[in-house]
């Protein structure tokens, strides 16, 4: 075992993440003492990654550290919140110093990028499990919810969903068709997803609803639809597909993956027509990396339309040639 629990925390986690003046007492005591900014609401999220369930066995440890934080930052981004503090509950099978060094480096790099301080946690032994809680702030009553969309709003998504699913296939060794640059790009999207925190903050001024895409665009759009009591209509021809995903899977399968692939941690958001011009001026789509994928209608579900016809996804996957009215 080598390192004691105390030495392990000291070595790998005490200086992890950003330094913040609102941390009155960080790692080392029984609990952290934090000073929220006056007049803000606290936004909190927690997510757990279990080896073999949420990431493959023998994943690069820097990626495990990055992803465990990124999934939470993405949840805060979807609320329009500014992340500040994180707590880490780490369950380890063994104390592997090189694994821990890489893991904490992946976590540290992303935490610093977002000015997040690691203020506490817990270390225990068992099957490799990483649970991170993130706390952040939002202006009172302004958090972006899933429930604010209205008929007529336009629907947008960041990035190119499906890339992470392609990257997982690369990581698992089951994607052989693609070129080397495409494989490298997709793998990177899976291992080191981007949390759209800065955009989420800016969307407070424009969006009516927002969700982060963790379980596939169509499924998560369905959650937004349900919460907003409306229909999300995604346009098949408007799905943003990366060149790499297209190269790896061809047009039809790539579009399918962009709808069903998980873990992209992109933002899907809705904007009322009256706010579109201002949003496009303040947040040019090219620079901020989002594109319009659909529109909100009356209903309570998410559907994909192609040439005005609703496509049928009722079977496992979907049949490109079978449609319903
Ligand atoms: P206690 O037994 O009182 O819960 P611990 O000995 O578990 O305290 O933890 C000591 C300090 O180290 C606490 O401040 C705790 O938040 C922090 N800590 C423990 N494990 C981790 C970890 N994996 N990452 C960050 N901080 C940790
Ligand atoms: Mg204690």
PDB file of N, CA, C and O and ligand atoms in Angstrom, residues 5-6 8-10 12-14 16 26-32 86-90 103 107 118-124, ligand 1:
ATOM      1  N   UNK A   5      -3.550   7.071   4.112  1.00  0.00           N
ATOM      2  CA  UNK A   5      -4.651   7.859   3.557  1.00  0.00           C
ATOM      3  C   UNK A   5      -4.341   9.354   3.673  1.00  0.00           C
ATOM      4  O   UNK A   5      -4.562  10.121   2.747  1.00  0.00           O
ATOM      5  N   UNK A   6      -3.785   9.726   4.811  1.00  0.00           N
ATOM      6  CA  UNK A   6      -3.450  11.135   5.041  1.00  0.00           C
ATOM      7  C   UNK A   6      -2.433  11.621   4.008  1.00  0.00           C
ATOM      8  O   UNK A   6      -2.598  12.666   3.378  1.00  0.00           O
ATOM      9  N   UNK A   8      -1.777  10.348   1.155  1.00  0.00           N
ATOM     10  CA  UNK A   8      -2.380  10.308  -0.190  1.00  0.00           C
ATOM     11  C   UNK A   8      -3.155  11.595  -0.483  1.00  0.00           C
ATOM     12  O   UNK A   8      -2.996  12.214  -1.529  1.00  0.00           O
ATOM     13  N   UNK A   9      -3.984  12.001   0.484  1.00  0.00           N
ATOM     14  CA  UNK A   9      -4.781  13.226   0.303  1.00  0.00           C
ATOM     15  C   UNK A   9      -3.851  14.426   0.167  1.00  0.00           C
ATOM     16  O   UNK A   9      -4.008  15.284  -0.702  1.00  0.00           O
ATOM     17  N   UNK A  10      -2.846  14.451   1.043  1.00  0.00           N
ATOM     18  CA  UNK A  10      -1.898  15.556   1.048  1.00  0.00           C
ATOM     19  C   UNK A  10      -1.177  15.666  -0.298  1.00  0.00           C
ATOM     20  O   UNK A  10      -1.024  16.744  -0.850  1.00  0.00           O
ATOM     21  N   UNK A  12      -1.914  14.218  -3.367  1.00  0.00           N
ATOM     22  CA  UNK A  12      -2.620  14.296  -4.649  1.00  0.00           C
ATOM     23  C   UNK A  12      -3.795  15.279  -4.676  1.00  0.00           C
ATOM     24  O   UNK A  12      -4.240  15.671  -5.737  1.00  0.00           O
ATOM     25  N   UNK A  13      -4.314  15.652  -3.535  1.00  0.00           N
ATOM     26  CA  UNK A  13      -5.547  16.440  -3.570  1.00  0.00           C
ATOM     27  C   UNK A  13      -5.515  17.774  -2.837  1.00  0.00           C
ATOM     28  O   UNK A  13      -6.342  18.630  -3.089  1.00  0.00           O
ATOM     29  N   UNK A  14      -4.552  17.973  -1.947  1.00  0.00           N
ATOM     30  CA  UNK A  14      -4.583  19.218  -1.177  1.00  0.00           C
ATOM     31  C   UNK A  14      -4.445  20.453  -2.065  1.00  0.00           C
ATOM     32  O   UNK A  14      -5.100  21.463  -1.847  1.00  0.00           O
ATOM     33  N   UNK A  16      -5.134  20.500  -5.324  1.00  0.00           N
ATOM     34  CA  UNK A  16      -5.834  20.241  -6.585  1.00  0.00           C
ATOM     35  C   UNK A  16      -6.840  21.350  -6.882  1.00  0.00           C
ATOM     36  O   UNK A  16      -7.550  21.813  -5.993  1.00  0.00           O
ATOM     37  N   UNK A  26     -10.317  24.816   3.699  1.00  0.00           N
ATOM     38  CA  UNK A  26     -10.385  23.777   2.666  1.00  0.00           C
ATOM     39  C   UNK A  26     -10.083  22.400   3.234  1.00  0.00           C
ATOM     40  O   UNK A  26     -10.475  22.070   4.352  1.00  0.00           O
ATOM     41  N   UNK A  27      -9.353  21.605   2.452  1.00  0.00           N
ATOM     42  CA  UNK A  27      -9.041  20.223   2.842  1.00  0.00           C
ATOM     43  C   UNK A  27      -8.209  20.189   4.112  1.00  0.00           C
ATOM     44  O   UNK A  27      -7.278  20.975   4.267  1.00  0.00           O
ATOM     45  N   UNK A  28      -8.540  19.291   5.027  1.00  0.00           N
ATOM     46  CA  UNK A  28      -7.710  19.086   6.206  1.00  0.00           C
ATOM     47  C   UNK A  28      -8.476  19.037   7.505  1.00  0.00           C
ATOM     48  O   UNK A  28      -8.033  18.417   8.463  1.00  0.00           O
ATOM     49  N   UNK A  29      -9.606  19.678   7.572  1.00  0.00           N
ATOM     50  CA  UNK A  29     -10.396  19.606   8.805  1.00  0.00           C
ATOM     51  C   UNK A  29     -11.540  18.617   8.597  1.00  0.00           C
ATOM     52  O   UNK A  29     -11.569  17.878   7.629  1.00  0.00           O
ATOM     53  N   UNK A  30     -12.505  18.607   9.505  1.00  0.00           N
ATOM     54  CA  UNK A  30     -13.608  17.664   9.359  1.00  0.00           C
ATOM     55  C   UNK A  30     -14.558  18.048   8.237  1.00  0.00           C
ATOM     56  O   UNK A  30     -15.260  17.205   7.689  1.00  0.00           O
ATOM     57  N   UNK A  31     -14.600  19.317   7.924  1.00  0.00           N
ATOM     58  CA  UNK A  31     -15.455  19.794   6.825  1.00  0.00           C
ATOM     59  C   UNK A  31     -14.895  21.114   6.317  1.00  0.00           C
ATOM     60  O   UNK A  31     -14.118  21.777   7.002  1.00  0.00           O
ATOM     61  N   UNK A  32     -15.277  21.459   5.125  1.00  0.00           N
ATOM     62  CA  UNK A  32     -14.848  22.730   4.543  1.00  0.00           C
ATOM     63  C   UNK A  32     -15.784  23.844   4.996  1.00  0.00           C
ATOM     64  O   UNK A  32     -16.955  23.605   5.280  1.00  0.00           O
ATOM     65  N   UNK A  86     -15.694  22.023  -5.410  1.00  0.00           N
ATOM     66  CA  UNK A  86     -15.951  20.605  -5.670  1.00  0.00           C
ATOM     67  C   UNK A  86     -15.535  19.757  -4.484  1.00  0.00           C
ATOM     68  O   UNK A  86     -14.601  20.106  -3.752  1.00  0.00           O
ATOM     69  N   UNK A  87     -16.236  18.663  -4.277  1.00  0.00           N
ATOM     70  CA  UNK A  87     -15.859  17.648  -3.292  1.00  0.00           C
ATOM     71  C   UNK A  87     -15.733  16.311  -4.024  1.00  0.00           C
ATOM     72  O   UNK A  87     -16.491  16.034  -4.951  1.00  0.00           O
ATOM     73  N   UNK A  88     -14.774  15.520  -3.599  1.00  0.00           N
ATOM     74  CA  UNK A  88     -14.433  14.277  -4.297  1.00  0.00           C
ATOM     75  C   UNK A  88     -14.521  13.083  -3.355  1.00  0.00           C
ATOM     76  O   UNK A  88     -13.777  13.010  -2.376  1.00  0.00           O
ATOM     77  N   UNK A  89     -15.426  12.156  -3.647  1.00  0.00           N
ATOM     78  CA  UNK A  89     -15.450  10.883  -2.904  1.00  0.00           C
ATOM     79  C   UNK A  89     -14.829   9.824  -3.805  1.00  0.00           C
ATOM     80  O   UNK A  89     -15.343   9.529  -4.882  1.00  0.00           O
ATOM     81  N   UNK A  90     -13.706   9.297  -3.348  1.00  0.00           N
ATOM     82  CA  UNK A  90     -12.902   8.406  -4.172  1.00  0.00           C
ATOM     83  C   UNK A  90     -12.823   7.034  -3.516  1.00  0.00           C
ATOM     84  O   UNK A  90     -12.416   6.911  -2.361  1.00  0.00           O
ATOM     85  N   UNK A 103      -4.629  10.771 -12.458  1.00  0.00           N
ATOM     86  CA  UNK A 103      -6.029  11.094 -12.156  1.00  0.00           C
ATOM     87  C   UNK A 103      -6.142  12.515 -11.610  1.00  0.00           C
ATOM     88  O   UNK A 103      -6.948  13.321 -12.072  1.00  0.00           O
ATOM     89  N   UNK A 107      -7.975  15.947 -13.188  1.00  0.00           N
ATOM     90  CA  UNK A 107      -8.952  16.699 -12.403  1.00  0.00           C
ATOM     91  C   UNK A 107      -8.482  18.139 -12.181  1.00  0.00           C
ATOM     92  O   UNK A 107      -9.237  19.094 -12.372  1.00  0.00           O
ATOM     93  N   UNK A 118     -10.973  22.395  -5.163  1.00  0.00           N
ATOM     94  CA  UNK A 118     -11.339  21.142  -4.498  1.00  0.00           C
ATOM     95  C   UNK A 118     -11.258  21.399  -2.999  1.00  0.00           C
ATOM     96  O   UNK A 118     -10.183  21.701  -2.475  1.00  0.00           O
ATOM     97  N   UNK A 119     -12.382  21.322  -2.320  1.00  0.00           N
ATOM     98  CA  UNK A 119     -12.432  21.759  -0.916  1.00  0.00           C
ATOM     99  C   UNK A 119     -12.609  20.614   0.075  1.00  0.00           C
ATOM    100  O   UNK A 119     -12.603  20.846   1.283  1.00  0.00           O
ATOM    101  N   UNK A 120     -12.755  19.378  -0.423  1.00  0.00           N
ATOM    102  CA  UNK A 120     -12.898  18.274   0.511  1.00  0.00           C
ATOM    103  C   UNK A 120     -13.262  17.006  -0.212  1.00  0.00           C
ATOM    104  O   UNK A 120     -13.335  16.978  -1.441  1.00  0.00           O
ATOM    105  N   UNK A 121     -13.477  15.968   0.591  1.00  0.00           N
ATOM    106  CA  UNK A 121     -13.839  14.699  -0.027  1.00  0.00           C
ATOM    107  C   UNK A 121     -13.762  13.567   0.963  1.00  0.00           C
ATOM    108  O   UNK A 121     -13.803  13.770   2.182  1.00  0.00           O
ATOM    109  N   UNK A 122     -13.610  12.380   0.405  1.00  0.00           N
ATOM    110  CA  UNK A 122     -13.579  11.179   1.218  1.00  0.00           C
ATOM    111  C   UNK A 122     -12.795  10.141   0.432  1.00  0.00           C
ATOM    112  O   UNK A 122     -12.881  10.095  -0.798  1.00  0.00           O
ATOM    113  N   UNK A 123     -11.996   9.343   1.137  1.00  0.00           N
ATOM    114  CA  UNK A 123     -11.203   8.330   0.458  1.00  0.00           C
ATOM    115  C   UNK A 123     -11.448   6.997   1.134  1.00  0.00           C
ATOM    116  O   UNK A 123     -11.336   6.887   2.357  1.00  0.00           O
ATOM    117  N   UNK A 124     -11.809   6.009   0.338  1.00  0.00           N
ATOM    118  CA  UNK A 124     -12.139   4.726   0.930  1.00  0.00           C
ATOM    119  C   UNK A 124     -11.736   3.603  -0.029  1.00  0.00           C
ATOM    120  O   UNK A 124     -11.326   3.876  -1.150  1.00  0.00           O
TER     121      UNK A 124
HETATM  122  P1  LIG B   1     -13.159  12.622   8.340  1.00  0.00           P
HETATM  123  O1  LIG B   1     -12.720  11.269   8.797  1.00  0.00           O
HETATM  124  O2  LIG B   1     -13.292  13.609   9.434  1.00  0.00           O
HETATM  125  O3  LIG B   1     -14.316  12.594   7.398  1.00  0.00           O
HETATM  126  P2  LIG B   1     -10.985  12.401   6.533  1.00  0.00           P
HETATM  127  O4  LIG B   1      -9.794  11.929   7.297  1.00  0.00           O
HETATM  128  O5  LIG B   1     -11.749  11.460   5.697  1.00  0.00           O
HETATM  129  O6  LIG B   1     -11.929  13.204   7.489  1.00  0.00           O
HETATM  130  O7  LIG B   1     -10.522  13.561   5.577  1.00  0.00           O
HETATM  131  C1  LIG B   1      -9.608  14.543   6.026  1.00  0.00           C
HETATM  132  C2  LIG B   1      -9.702  15.739   5.137  1.00  0.00           C
HETATM  133  O8  LIG B   1      -9.341  15.384   3.817  1.00  0.00           O
HETATM  134  C3  LIG B   1     -11.102  16.327   5.040  1.00  0.00           C
HETATM  135  O9  LIG B   1     -10.957  17.726   4.937  1.00  0.00           O
HETATM  136  C4  LIG B   1     -11.645  15.750   3.754  1.00  0.00           C
HETATM  137  O10 LIG B   1     -12.602  16.621   3.176  1.00  0.00           O
HETATM  138  C5  LIG B   1     -10.390  15.639   2.916  1.00  0.00           C
HETATM  139  N1  LIG B   1     -10.429  14.553   1.944  1.00  0.00           N
HETATM  140  C6  LIG B   1     -10.514  13.230   2.175  1.00  0.00           C
HETATM  141  N2  LIG B   1     -10.448  12.520   1.031  1.00  0.00           N
HETATM  142  C7  LIG B   1     -10.354  13.422   0.031  1.00  0.00           C
HETATM  143  C8  LIG B   1     -10.266  13.346  -1.366  1.00  0.00           C
HETATM  144  N3  LIG B   1     -10.278  12.171  -2.028  1.00  0.00           N
HETATM  145  N4  LIG B   1     -10.171  14.487  -2.058  1.00  0.00           N
HETATM  146  C9  LIG B   1     -10.188  15.675  -1.436  1.00  0.00           C
HETATM  147  N5  LIG B   1     -10.244  15.831  -0.133  1.00  0.00           N
HETATM  148  C10 LIG B   1     -10.327  14.728   0.615  1.00  0.00           C
END
